[in-house]
mmCIF file of C-alpha atoms in Angstrom:
data_model
loop_
_atom_site.group_PDB
_atom_site.id
_atom_site.type_symbol
_atom_site.label_atom_id
_atom_site.label_comp_id
_atom_site.label_asym_id
_atom_site.label_seq_id
_atom_site.Cartn_x
_atom_site.Cartn_y
_atom_site.Cartn_z
ATOM 1 C CA MET L 23 -33.287 12.951 -6.082
ATOM 2 C CA ARG L 24 -33.863 16.696 -5.818
ATOM 3 C CA ARG L 25 -32.437 19.066 -3.262
ATOM 4 C CA GLU L 26 -33.549 22.650 -2.631
ATOM 5 C CA VAL L 27 -30.539 24.846 -1.919
ATOM 6 C CA ARG L 28 -30.981 28.368 -0.594
ATOM 7 C CA THR L 29 -28.261 30.817 -1.481
ATOM 8 C CA VAL L 30 -28.843 33.052 1.581
ATOM 9 C CA PHE L 31 -28.728 32.607 5.349
ATOM 10 C CA PRO L 32 -31.690 33.531 7.565
ATOM 11 C CA ALA L 33 -31.079 36.909 9.162
ATOM 12 C CA ARG L 34 -30.796 35.579 12.730
ATOM 13 C CA SER L 35 -28.286 32.838 11.867
ATOM 14 C CA ARG L 36 -26.319 34.679 9.188
ATOM 15 C CA PRO L 37 -22.605 34.900 10.054
ATOM 16 C CA ALA L 38 -21.282 38.379 10.586
ATOM 17 C CA GLY L 39 -20.100 39.995 7.400
ATOM 18 C CA THR L 40 -22.032 37.616 5.146
ATOM 19 C CA ARG L 41 -23.292 39.307 2.007
ATOM 20 C CA VAL L 42 -26.910 38.542 1.156
ATOM 21 C CA ALA L 43 -27.722 37.942 -2.479
ATOM 22 C CA ALA L 44 -30.821 39.805 -3.686
ATOM 23 C CA ASN L 45 -32.725 40.579 -6.865
ATOM 24 C CA THR L 46 -32.657 44.045 -8.359
ATOM 25 C CA ASP L 47 -35.964 44.802 -6.698
ATOM 26 C CA GLY L 48 -34.537 43.979 -3.269
ATOM 27 C CA LYS L 49 -36.305 40.664 -2.816
ATOM 28 C CA GLN L 50 -34.463 37.501 -1.796
ATOM 29 C CA PRO L 51 -34.069 34.938 -4.624
ATOM 30 C CA LYS L 52 -36.098 31.745 -4.597
ATOM 31 C CA PRO L 53 -34.372 28.517 -3.602
ATOM 32 C CA ARG L 54 -32.634 26.694 -6.411
ATOM 33 C CA VAL L 55 -33.345 23.020 -7.120
ATOM 34 C CA LEU L 56 -30.226 20.955 -7.812
ATOM 35 C CA VAL L 57 -30.644 17.604 -9.536
ATOM 36 C CA PRO L 58 -27.622 15.235 -9.458
ATOM 37 C CA ALA L 59 -26.494 14.144 -12.889
ATOM 38 C CA LEU L 60 -26.866 10.406 -13.502
ATOM 39 C CA LYS L 61 -24.814 8.169 -15.732
ATOM 40 C CA VAL L 62 -26.918 5.048 -16.349
ATOM 41 C CA THR L 63 -25.852 1.692 -17.791
ATOM 42 C CA PRO L 64 -28.423 -1.099 -18.366
ATOM 43 C CA ASP L 65 -27.702 -4.831 -18.200
ATOM 44 C CA ALA L 66 -29.552 -8.145 -18.074
ATOM 45 C CA PHE L 67 -30.812 -7.644 -14.519
ATOM 46 C CA GLY L 68 -31.549 -3.902 -14.421
ATOM 47 C CA VAL L 69 -29.483 -0.731 -14.333
ATOM 48 C CA ARG L 70 -26.416 0.749 -12.703
ATOM 49 C CA ALA L 71 -26.308 4.493 -12.156
ATOM 50 C CA TRP L 72 -23.554 6.778 -10.912
ATOM 51 C CA ALA L 73 -24.562 10.064 -9.269
ATOM 52 C CA ASN L 74 -22.612 12.983 -7.824
ATOM 53 C CA CYS L 75 -23.409 13.948 -4.251
ATOM 54 C CA LEU L 76 -24.845 17.363 -3.397
ATOM 55 C CA PRO L 77 -24.408 19.600 -0.349
ATOM 56 C CA LYS L 78 -26.066 17.749 2.576
ATOM 57 C CA VAL L 79 -27.046 14.909 0.237
ATOM 58 C CA GLY L 80 -24.443 12.174 0.475
ATOM 59 C CA LEU L 81 -24.230 8.397 0.670
ATOM 60 C CA ALA L 82 -26.453 8.104 3.761
ATOM 61 C CA GLU L 83 -29.253 10.168 2.194
ATOM 62 C CA PHE L 84 -29.151 8.131 -1.008
ATOM 63 C CA GLN L 85 -29.293 4.903 1.007
ATOM 64 C CA LYS L 86 -32.351 6.123 2.956
ATOM 65 C CA ALA L 87 -34.054 6.954 -0.333
ATOM 66 C CA ALA L 88 -33.285 3.548 -1.919
ATOM 67 C CA PRO L 89 -36.755 2.016 -1.229
ATOM 68 C CA TYR L 90 -38.478 5.041 -2.761
ATOM 69 C CA LEU L 91 -36.172 4.934 -5.779
ATOM 70 C CA ALA L 92 -37.058 1.243 -6.230
ATOM 71 C CA ASP L 93 -40.754 2.161 -6.341
ATOM 72 C CA ALA L 94 -40.202 5.093 -8.688
ATOM 73 C CA TRP L 95 -37.981 3.086 -11.042
ATOM 74 C CA ARG L 96 -40.245 0.007 -10.808
ATOM 75 C CA MET L 97 -37.371 -2.138 -9.603
ATOM 76 C CA THR L 98 -37.381 -5.216 -7.346
ATOM 77 C CA ARG L 99 -34.725 -3.585 -5.165
ATOM 78 C CA VAL L 100 -32.173 -0.776 -5.243
ATOM 79 C CA SER L 101 -28.847 -0.657 -3.412
ATOM 80 C CA VAL L 102 -26.491 2.293 -2.937
ATOM 81 C CA LEU L 103 -22.733 1.960 -2.492
ATOM 82 C CA PRO L 104 -19.799 4.398 -2.615
ATOM 83 C CA GLY L 105 -18.847 5.258 -6.187
ATOM 84 C CA ASP L 106 -15.538 4.946 -7.982
ATOM 85 C CA LYS L 107 -14.338 8.354 -6.772
ATOM 86 C CA PRO L 108 -14.950 10.697 -3.818
ATOM 87 C CA GLY L 109 -18.258 12.534 -3.873
ATOM 88 C CA GLN L 110 -19.948 9.864 -5.997
ATOM 89 C CA VAL L 111 -22.404 7.048 -5.286
ATOM 90 C CA MET L 112 -23.291 3.974 -7.320
ATOM 91 C CA LEU L 113 -26.951 2.943 -7.440
ATOM 92 C CA ARG L 114 -27.841 -0.582 -8.472
ATOM 93 C CA GLY L 115 -31.421 -1.365 -9.429
ATOM 94 C CA VAL L 116 -32.584 -4.847 -10.404
ATOM 95 C CA ARG L 117 -35.828 -5.535 -12.225
ATOM 96 C CA VAL L 118 -35.203 -9.298 -12.561
ATOM 97 C CA ASP L 119 -34.247 -10.990 -9.277
ATOM 98 C CA PRO L 120 -30.774 -12.552 -9.779
ATOM 99 C CA LEU L 121 -31.319 -14.970 -6.899
ATOM 100 C CA ILE L 122 -34.144 -16.835 -8.649
ATOM 101 C CA THR L 123 -32.591 -16.626 -12.111
ATOM 102 C CA PRO L 124 -30.555 -19.827 -12.693
ATOM 103 C CA THR L 125 -27.194 -19.274 -14.354
ATOM 104 C CA ALA L 126 -24.628 -21.568 -15.947
ATOM 105 C CA HIS L 127 -20.864 -21.300 -16.152
ATOM 106 C CA VAL L 128 -18.863 -22.652 -19.074
ATOM 107 C CA PRO L 129 -15.166 -22.937 -18.102
ATOM 108 C CA THR L 130 -12.831 -21.281 -20.573
ATOM 109 C CA GLY L 131 -10.033 -23.827 -20.164
ATOM 110 C CA ARG L 132 -7.542 -20.974 -19.774
ATOM 111 C CA PRO L 133 -5.352 -20.464 -16.686
ATOM 112 C CA PRO L 134 -6.742 -17.927 -14.206
ATOM 113 C CA GLU L 135 -5.405 -14.400 -14.473
ATOM 114 C CA GLU L 136 -5.011 -14.191 -10.697
ATOM 115 C CA TYR L 137 -4.130 -17.019 -8.330
ATOM 116 C CA ALA L 138 -6.527 -18.013 -5.549
ATOM 117 C CA LYS L 139 -9.349 -15.734 -6.659
ATOM 118 C CA TRP L 140 -12.692 -17.511 -6.264
ATOM 119 C CA ASP L 141 -15.390 -16.308 -8.634
ATOM 120 C CA LEU L 142 -18.544 -17.344 -6.795
ATOM 121 C CA GLY L 143 -21.273 -15.807 -8.962
ATOM 122 C CA VAL L 144 -23.513 -12.746 -8.578
ATOM 123 C CA ASP L 145 -25.194 -11.232 -5.537
ATOM 124 C CA GLU L 146 -28.841 -10.245 -5.155
ATOM 125 C CA PHE L 147 -28.129 -7.070 -7.132
ATOM 126 C CA GLY L 148 -26.500 -8.917 -10.022
ATOM 127 C CA MET L 149 -23.004 -7.743 -9.076
ATOM 128 C CA PRO L 150 -20.098 -10.214 -9.357
ATOM 129 C CA VAL L 151 -18.801 -11.701 -6.106
ATOM 130 C CA PHE L 152 -15.126 -12.628 -5.784
ATOM 131 C CA VAL L 153 -13.523 -14.118 -2.698
ATOM 132 C CA PRO L 154 -9.730 -13.803 -2.387
ATOM 133 C CA LEU L 155 -8.302 -17.055 -1.031
ATOM 134 C CA LYS L 156 -4.684 -15.954 -0.788
ATOM 135 C CA GLU L 157 -3.403 -16.500 2.740
ATOM 136 C CA VAL L 158 -6.651 -18.365 3.541
ATOM 137 C CA PRO L 159 -6.080 -21.734 5.266
ATOM 138 C CA GLY L 160 -9.599 -23.124 5.004
ATOM 139 C CA VAL L 161 -13.171 -22.774 3.788
ATOM 140 C CA ALA L 162 -16.170 -24.353 5.536
ATOM 141 C CA MET L 163 -19.327 -24.816 3.488
ATOM 142 C CA GLY L 164 -22.681 -26.161 4.638
ATOM 143 C CA GLY L 165 -26.125 -26.754 3.173
ATOM 144 C CA LEU L 166 -28.848 -29.282 2.553
ATOM 145 C CA PRO L 167 -28.198 -32.045 -0.010
ATOM 146 C CA GLY L 168 -28.841 -31.030 -3.605
ATOM 147 C CA PHE L 169 -28.700 -27.273 -3.014
ATOM 148 C CA GLY L 170 -25.401 -26.536 -4.742
ATOM 149 C CA LYS L 171 -22.379 -27.227 -2.516
ATOM 150 C CA THR L 172 -20.592 -29.602 -4.868
ATOM 151 C CA SER L 173 -21.369 -27.552 -7.967
ATOM 152 C CA CYS L 174 -19.866 -24.534 -6.211
ATOM 153 C CA VAL L 175 -16.639 -26.458 -5.575
ATOM 154 C CA ASN L 176 -16.692 -27.808 -9.140
ATOM 155 C CA ARG L 177 -16.547 -24.322 -10.535
ATOM 156 C CA LEU L 178 -13.479 -23.497 -8.479
ATOM 157 C CA VAL L 179 -11.762 -26.683 -9.670
ATOM 158 C CA CYS L 180 -12.681 -26.091 -13.320
ATOM 159 C CA ASP L 181 -11.490 -22.468 -13.225
ATOM 160 C CA TRP L 182 -8.178 -23.291 -11.530
ATOM 161 C CA ALA L 183 -7.426 -26.633 -13.215
ATOM 162 C CA PRO L 184 -5.715 -25.115 -16.307
ATOM 163 C CA SER L 185 -2.926 -23.780 -14.089
ATOM 164 C CA PRO L 186 0.068 -26.037 -13.385
ATOM 165 C CA ALA L 187 0.560 -24.009 -10.204
ATOM 166 C CA VAL L 188 -2.467 -25.684 -8.576
ATOM 167 C CA GLN L 189 -2.798 -29.348 -7.611
ATOM 168 C CA PHE L 190 -5.899 -31.047 -6.195
ATOM 169 C CA VAL L 191 -6.708 -33.935 -3.873
ATOM 170 C CA PHE L 192 -10.297 -35.099 -3.355
ATOM 171 C CA PHE L 193 -11.871 -36.814 -0.357
ATOM 172 C CA ASP L 194 -15.488 -37.707 -1.176
ATOM 173 C CA GLY L 195 -17.359 -39.183 1.753
ATOM 174 C CA LYS L 196 -20.422 -40.059 -0.344
ATOM 175 C CA VAL L 197 -18.789 -42.748 -2.489
ATOM 176 C CA SER L 198 -16.365 -45.655 -2.278
ATOM 177 C CA HIS L 199 -14.623 -45.389 -5.662
ATOM 178 C CA ALA L 200 -13.247 -42.632 -7.867
ATOM 179 C CA TYR L 201 -15.552 -43.459 -10.767
ATOM 180 C CA GLU L 202 -18.619 -42.782 -8.611
ATOM 181 C CA GLY L 203 -20.232 -39.563 -7.438
ATOM 182 C CA ASP L 204 -19.828 -35.884 -8.163
ATOM 183 C CA TYR L 205 -16.062 -35.873 -8.718
ATOM 184 C CA ALA L 206 -15.912 -38.717 -11.212
ATOM 185 C CA ASP L 207 -15.516 -36.231 -14.076
ATOM 186 C CA LEU L 208 -12.777 -34.280 -12.290
ATOM 187 C CA VAL L 209 -10.763 -37.034 -10.660
ATOM 188 C CA GLN L 210 -8.235 -37.296 -13.488
ATOM 189 C CA ARG L 211 -7.071 -33.773 -12.595
ATOM 190 C CA ALA L 212 -6.318 -34.813 -8.990
ATOM 191 C CA PHE L 213 -3.047 -36.326 -7.767
ATOM 192 C CA GLU L 214 -4.980 -38.327 -5.130
ATOM 193 C CA PHE L 215 -8.557 -39.465 -4.515
ATOM 194 C CA CYS L 216 -10.140 -41.063 -1.459
ATOM 195 C CA GLY L 217 -13.635 -42.413 -0.924
ATOM 196 C CA ASP L 218 -15.490 -43.143 2.305
ATOM 197 C CA ASP L 219 -12.947 -45.619 3.705
ATOM 198 C CA LEU L 220 -11.701 -44.122 6.985
ATOM 199 C CA GLU L 221 -8.512 -46.192 7.003
ATOM 200 C CA GLU L 222 -7.566 -45.080 3.498
ATOM 201 C CA ALA L 223 -8.424 -41.483 4.391
ATOM 202 C CA ASN L 224 -6.203 -41.747 7.449
ATOM 203 C CA LYS L 225 -3.271 -42.932 5.335
ATOM 204 C CA LYS L 226 -3.668 -40.158 2.748
ATOM 205 C CA LEU L 227 -4.120 -37.449 5.386
ATOM 206 C CA LYS L 228 -0.917 -38.628 7.085
ATOM 207 C CA GLU L 229 0.881 -38.280 3.746
ATOM 208 C CA LEU L 230 -0.433 -34.739 3.353
ATOM 209 C CA VAL L 231 0.725 -33.817 6.862
ATOM 210 C CA GLU L 232 4.167 -35.291 6.102
ATOM 211 C CA LEU L 233 4.222 -33.168 2.943
ATOM 212 C CA ARG L 234 3.227 -30.114 4.972
ATOM 213 C CA ARG L 235 6.088 -30.772 7.380
ATOM 214 C CA GLY L 236 8.518 -31.272 4.500
ATOM 215 C CA ARG L 237 7.473 -27.977 2.969
ATOM 216 C CA SER L 238 7.738 -26.180 6.317
ATOM 217 C CA ALA L 239 11.282 -27.505 6.803
ATOM 218 C CA SER L 240 12.498 -26.542 3.329
ATOM 219 C CA ILE L 241 10.562 -23.424 2.307
ATOM 220 C CA ARG L 242 13.279 -20.921 3.234
ATOM 221 C CA SER L 243 16.043 -22.842 1.479
ATOM 222 C CA VAL L 244 13.942 -23.456 -1.650
ATOM 223 C CA LEU L 245 11.846 -20.297 -2.019
ATOM 224 C CA GLY L 246 13.914 -17.875 0.046
ATOM 225 C CA VAL L 247 10.853 -16.789 2.042
ATOM 226 C CA LYS L 248 8.909 -18.038 5.053
ATOM 227 C CA ASN L 249 5.538 -17.560 3.375
ATOM 228 C CA MET L 250 4.810 -19.003 -0.071
ATOM 229 C CA TRP L 251 2.344 -16.193 -0.816
ATOM 230 C CA HIS L 252 5.204 -13.683 -0.824
ATOM 231 C CA VAL L 253 6.292 -15.181 -4.160
ATOM 232 C CA GLY L 254 3.101 -16.980 -5.196
ATOM 233 C CA PRO L 255 2.508 -20.587 -6.229
ATOM 234 C CA SER L 256 4.408 -22.103 -9.132
ATOM 235 C CA ALA L 257 4.555 -25.329 -11.116
ATOM 236 C CA ASP L 258 7.394 -26.529 -8.850
ATOM 237 C CA TRP L 259 5.730 -25.383 -5.619
ATOM 238 C CA PRO L 260 1.996 -25.491 -6.388
ATOM 239 C CA LEU L 261 -0.937 -24.473 -4.233
ATOM 240 C CA ILE L 262 -2.409 -27.719 -2.857
ATOM 241 C CA VAL L 263 -6.213 -27.621 -2.737
ATOM 242 C CA VAL L 264 -7.568 -30.305 -0.394
ATOM 243 C CA VAL L 265 -11.290 -30.872 -1.045
ATOM 244 C CA ILE L 266 -13.062 -32.820 1.720
ATOM 245 C CA ASP L 267 -16.674 -33.344 0.653
ATOM 246 C CA GLU L 268 -19.183 -34.724 3.164
ATOM 247 C CA ALA L 269 -16.550 -34.079 5.806
ATOM 248 C CA HIS L 270 -18.642 -35.590 8.590
ATOM 249 C CA THR L 271 -17.871 -39.022 7.091
ATOM 250 C CA TYR L 272 -14.249 -38.732 8.197
ATOM 251 C CA PHE L 273 -14.780 -37.086 11.605
ATOM 252 C CA ARG L 274 -17.958 -38.635 13.006
ATOM 253 C CA ASP L 275 -17.675 -39.945 16.544
ATOM 254 C CA HIS L 276 -18.516 -43.648 16.382
ATOM 255 C CA LYS L 277 -20.189 -44.979 19.519
ATOM 256 C CA GLY L 278 -19.831 -48.602 20.603
ATOM 257 C CA SER L 279 -17.660 -50.993 22.601
ATOM 258 C CA ASP L 280 -16.930 -53.607 19.927
ATOM 259 C CA GLN L 281 -13.525 -53.707 18.267
ATOM 260 C CA ALA L 282 -14.785 -52.606 14.826
ATOM 261 C CA THR L 283 -16.471 -49.502 16.228
ATOM 262 C CA LYS L 284 -13.458 -48.628 18.373
ATOM 263 C CA ARG L 285 -11.272 -48.902 15.300
ATOM 264 C CA LEU L 286 -13.502 -46.503 13.325
ATOM 265 C CA ALA L 287 -13.645 -44.081 16.254
ATOM 266 C CA ALA L 288 -9.835 -44.066 16.495
ATOM 267 C CA PHE L 289 -9.445 -43.370 12.778
ATOM 268 C CA ALA L 290 -12.041 -40.575 12.918
ATOM 269 C CA ALA L 291 -10.372 -38.904 15.903
ATOM 270 C CA GLU L 292 -6.975 -39.004 14.242
ATOM 271 C CA ASN L 293 -8.388 -37.777 10.924
ATOM 272 C CA ALA L 294 -9.688 -34.699 12.736
ATOM 273 C CA ARG L 295 -6.252 -34.027 14.234
ATOM 274 C CA LEU L 296 -4.566 -34.424 10.853
ATOM 275 C CA VAL L 297 -6.959 -32.004 9.115
ATOM 276 C CA GLU L 298 -6.472 -29.573 12.006
ATOM 277 C CA ASP L 299 -2.743 -29.687 11.260
ATOM 278 C CA LEU L 300 -3.326 -28.867 7.587
ATOM 279 C CA VAL L 301 -5.674 -25.974 8.326
ATOM 280 C CA LYS L 302 -3.714 -24.428 11.183
ATOM 281 C CA LYS L 303 -0.206 -24.917 9.803
ATOM 282 C CA GLY L 304 -0.581 -25.252 6.043
ATOM 283 C CA ARG L 305 -1.455 -21.721 4.945
ATOM 284 C CA SER L 306 2.062 -20.303 4.643
ATOM 285 C CA VAL L 307 3.410 -23.326 2.764
ATOM 286 C CA GLY L 308 0.592 -23.492 0.221
ATOM 287 C CA PHE L 309 -2.287 -25.610 1.538
ATOM 288 C CA LEU L 310 -5.935 -24.619 1.098
ATOM 289 C CA THR L 311 -8.532 -26.958 2.641
ATOM 290 C CA LEU L 312 -12.190 -26.850 1.543
ATOM 291 C CA LEU L 313 -14.621 -28.726 3.785
ATOM 292 C CA THR L 314 -18.262 -29.288 2.893
ATOM 293 C CA THR L 315 -21.004 -30.948 4.885
ATOM 294 C CA GLN L 316 -24.739 -30.634 5.398
ATOM 295 C CA LYS L 317 -24.609 -28.988 8.823
ATOM 296 C CA THR L 318 -21.318 -27.466 9.931
ATOM 297 C CA THR L 319 -22.077 -28.212 13.559
ATOM 298 C CA GLY L 320 -19.317 -29.431 15.853
ATOM 299 C CA ASP L 321 -20.203 -33.080 15.370
ATOM 300 C CA ALA L 322 -19.782 -32.781 11.583
ATOM 301 C CA ILE L 323 -16.723 -30.508 11.444
ATOM 302 C CA PRO L 324 -14.964 -30.245 14.826
ATOM 303 C CA THR L 325 -14.991 -26.682 16.096
ATOM 304 C CA PHE L 326 -11.190 -26.641 16.401
ATOM 305 C CA ILE L 327 -11.164 -26.985 12.589
ATOM 306 C CA ARG L 328 -14.276 -25.003 11.634
ATOM 307 C CA ASP L 329 -13.446 -21.961 13.749
ATOM 308 C CA VAL L 330 -10.080 -21.387 12.065
ATOM 309 C CA CYS L 331 -11.587 -21.379 8.561
ATOM 310 C CA PRO L 332 -11.900 -17.648 7.754
ATOM 311 C CA VAL L 333 -14.371 -18.176 4.908
ATOM 312 C CA GLY L 334 -17.771 -19.709 5.598
ATOM 313 C CA LEU L 335 -20.680 -20.245 3.216
ATOM 314 C CA SER L 336 -24.074 -21.801 3.657
ATOM 315 C CA PHE L 337 -26.639 -22.961 1.166
ATOM 316 C CA ALA L 338 -30.171 -23.749 2.367
ATOM 317 C CA GLN L 339 -30.509 -24.885 5.980
ATOM 318 C CA LYS L 340 -33.499 -26.246 7.910
ATOM 319 C CA THR L 341 -32.777 -24.733 11.304
ATOM 320 C CA ALA L 342 -31.485 -21.484 12.744
ATOM 321 C CA ASP L 343 -28.884 -23.434 14.737
ATOM 322 C CA ALA L 344 -27.465 -24.879 11.520
ATOM 323 C CA ALA L 345 -27.299 -21.363 10.048
ATOM 324 C CA VAL L 346 -25.441 -20.101 13.121
ATOM 325 C CA ALA L 347 -22.989 -23.015 12.954
ATOM 326 C CA ALA L 348 -22.175 -22.140 9.347
ATOM 327 C CA LEU L 349 -22.151 -18.332 9.535
ATOM 328 C CA GLY L 350 -21.739 -17.365 13.176
ATOM 329 C CA ASP L 351 -24.007 -15.715 15.721
ATOM 330 C CA ASP L 352 -24.263 -12.503 13.678
ATOM 331 C CA ILE L 353 -26.667 -14.177 11.252
ATOM 332 C CA ARG L 354 -29.326 -13.933 13.998
ATOM 333 C CA GLU L 355 -29.217 -10.154 13.548
ATOM 334 C CA TRP L 356 -29.879 -10.453 9.807
ATOM 335 C CA PRO L 357 -32.942 -12.738 9.585
ATOM 336 C CA ASP L 358 -33.742 -11.721 5.995
ATOM 337 C CA ALA L 359 -30.378 -13.147 4.873
ATOM 338 C CA SER L 360 -30.661 -16.416 6.811
ATOM 339 C CA PRO L 361 -30.114 -19.586 4.739
ATOM 340 C CA VAL L 362 -33.238 -20.968 6.432
ATOM 341 C CA ASN L 363 -35.147 -18.835 3.903
ATOM 342 C CA LEU L 364 -33.519 -20.655 0.970
ATOM 343 C CA GLN L 365 -35.309 -24.006 1.206
ATOM 344 C CA ASP L 366 -37.528 -23.280 -1.814
ATOM 345 C CA PRO L 367 -36.394 -25.114 -5.002
ATOM 346 C CA ALA L 368 -36.086 -21.717 -6.675
ATOM 347 C CA TYR L 369 -33.054 -21.089 -4.461
ATOM 348 C CA VAL L 370 -31.046 -24.167 -5.427
ATOM 349 C CA GLY L 371 -27.572 -22.751 -6.051
ATOM 350 C CA VAL L 372 -27.994 -19.736 -3.733
ATOM 351 C CA ALA L 373 -25.548 -19.341 -0.839
ATOM 352 C CA VAL L 374 -25.087 -16.886 2.026
ATOM 353 C CA MET L 375 -21.785 -15.538 3.311
ATOM 354 C CA SER L 376 -20.588 -12.587 5.367
ATOM 355 C CA GLN L 377 -19.593 -9.439 3.514
ATOM 356 C CA HIS L 378 -15.876 -8.778 3.598
ATOM 357 C CA GLY L 379 -15.129 -5.384 5.084
ATOM 358 C CA ARG L 380 -18.796 -4.518 5.650
ATOM 359 C CA PRO L 381 -21.426 -5.516 8.201
ATOM 360 C CA GLY L 382 -24.097 -7.998 7.243
ATOM 361 C CA PHE L 383 -24.359 -10.877 4.826
ATOM 362 C CA VAL L 384 -24.628 -11.268 1.073
ATOM 363 C CA ARG L 385 -26.728 -13.796 -0.841
ATOM 364 C CA ILE L 386 -25.053 -15.225 -3.933
ATOM 365 C CA ARG L 387 -26.409 -17.024 -6.980
ATOM 366 C CA THR L 388 -23.746 -19.586 -7.859
ATOM 367 C CA PRO L 389 -23.806 -20.946 -11.426
ATOM 368 C CA TYR L 390 -24.290 -24.522 -12.532
ATOM 369 C CA VAL L 391 -21.348 -26.266 -14.211
ATOM 370 C CA ALA L 392 -22.424 -29.041 -16.588
ATOM 371 C CA ASP L 393 -20.824 -32.462 -16.138
ATOM 372 C CA GLU L 394 -19.639 -32.520 -19.725
ATOM 373 C CA ASP L 395 -17.846 -29.184 -19.268
ATOM 374 C CA ALA L 396 -16.145 -30.406 -16.096
ATOM 375 C CA ALA L 397 -15.068 -33.597 -17.872
ATOM 376 C CA ARG L 398 -13.735 -31.600 -20.813
ATOM 377 C CA VAL L 399 -11.586 -29.379 -18.599
ATOM 378 C CA ALA L 400 -10.315 -32.307 -16.518
ATOM 379 C CA GLU L 401 -9.338 -34.303 -19.591
ATOM 380 C CA ALA L 402 -7.590 -31.340 -21.187
ATOM 381 C CA THR L 403 -5.623 -30.539 -18.026
ATOM 382 C CA ALA L 404 -4.843 -34.064 -16.780
ATOM 383 C CA ARG L 405 -1.342 -33.697 -18.235
ATOM 384 C CA LEU L 406 -0.659 -31.033 -15.582
ATOM 385 C CA VAL L 407 -1.069 -33.409 -12.642
ATOM 386 C CA ARG L 408 2.072 -33.719 -10.527
ATOM 387 C CA HIS L 409 2.294 -35.138 -7.038
ATOM 388 C CA PRO L 410 3.578 -32.268 -4.848
ATOM 389 C CA ALA L 411 5.674 -34.714 -2.796
ATOM 390 C CA ARG L 412 7.605 -35.750 -5.908
ATOM 391 C CA LEU L 413 8.076 -32.084 -6.870
ATOM 392 C CA LEU L 414 9.480 -31.313 -3.420
ATOM 393 C CA GLU L 415 11.842 -34.282 -3.638
ATOM 394 C CA LYS L 416 13.272 -32.889 -6.881
ATOM 395 C CA LEU L 417 13.760 -29.489 -5.233
ATOM 396 C CA THR L 418 15.382 -30.805 -2.053
ATOM 397 C CA GLY L 419 17.049 -33.996 -3.263
ATOM 398 C CA ARG L 420 15.557 -36.118 -0.468
ATOM 399 C CA THR L 421 12.434 -38.173 0.147
ATOM 400 C CA VAL L 422 9.837 -36.241 2.157
ATOM 401 C CA VAL L 423 6.867 -38.620 1.917
ATOM 402 C CA ASP L 424 7.003 -42.412 1.619
ATOM 403 C CA LEU L 425 4.007 -43.035 -0.652
ATOM 404 C CA THR L 426 4.455 -46.798 -0.431
ATOM 405 C CA LYS L 427 4.109 -46.984 3.356
ATOM 406 C CA ASP L 428 1.026 -48.647 4.880
ATOM 407 C CA ASP L 429 -0.500 -47.573 8.180
ATOM 408 C CA PRO L 430 -3.078 -50.258 8.936
ATOM 409 C CA GLU L 431 -3.596 -49.337 12.594
ATOM 410 C CA PRO L 432 -4.184 -45.913 14.099
ATOM 411 C CA PRO L 433 -1.700 -45.378 16.952
ATOM 412 C CA SER L 434 -4.435 -44.249 19.340
ATOM 413 C CA MET L 435 -6.652 -47.328 18.911
ATOM 414 C CA ALA L 436 -7.865 -48.653 22.216
ATOM 415 C CA ALA L 437 -7.867 -52.389 22.941
#
């Protein structure tokens, strides 16, 4: 980017007392051309360049010139963001499109350096995308079957599993037993697992709510704070990650007048209330709930749950209404970023989410985690599994959850 800079003012607009530079022969000097210095670093997708701004050429001017720079550099696209210091911009040019370049993630098996930091993958410019989940009560994720939802959750589990300060519970609405489905390789790292049985899910959700209440009642006496995140999770007071896959299985409104259907409808209604409790009241005591479903419409994830989940992602969707349910009405203003455009097989593993702190949405290539790698991490970290209710009992000296209790009938079941 070049900028012509004149060193003199026109006579009519020159401030009073301004000295005009001139050559020895009395002529005004020609304009100077200033070229910003670039520091360029190449990588697998393209280049990153840092440039210093010039007078009247700042971030906005660089951003307007981005399409022309992409043509001149022969790049698929170029983005411009503020640099690392004032007066600097960072230009990102990609020659290979990261969104259609499949990637794989091999878990290290080492504890994460920072708690509740979700490494999602890379954006359309090949830049890493991290989502901080501290103080976040819930995540809602939607997308068509086979487009990457479960693999995205698997990476989070594999990256966090080596830490004793994180404990997991899985609800998988696609299967009936722990040895089936997508979480079969990870289940040994979970302190609880539930399949598609609504009665069993109801019992386990009640236990989690009892645990939430026990933590709420004892957090100040045990941790000395009202919010667990003020001290961070620990092996004695771990972050509890509740994964509810195919969430519509547990919340669907069953229609019918026969006793069996009424029973299912009562369980589903109470399950929704119990999950609402975890999402709305569990953040400060260390609960994080991840809900996935195909369409995050109100019939799949009740709006009183979905709308209090600050983080929302969507893989490919078939309709604009499904995209709006997952990402909010603002996605209508950004049609190029809509997950409706991701139905091509090339976009398996690509998700859309809103940009934190900036307008618009970002498209993310999430990596694939091989089953054998997930199994390896789960087996190596199974020794870290502790039931958080038992940990709380040791801290408080009293029983907070009766894990032997049966609740065969939902209290709201109609005759």
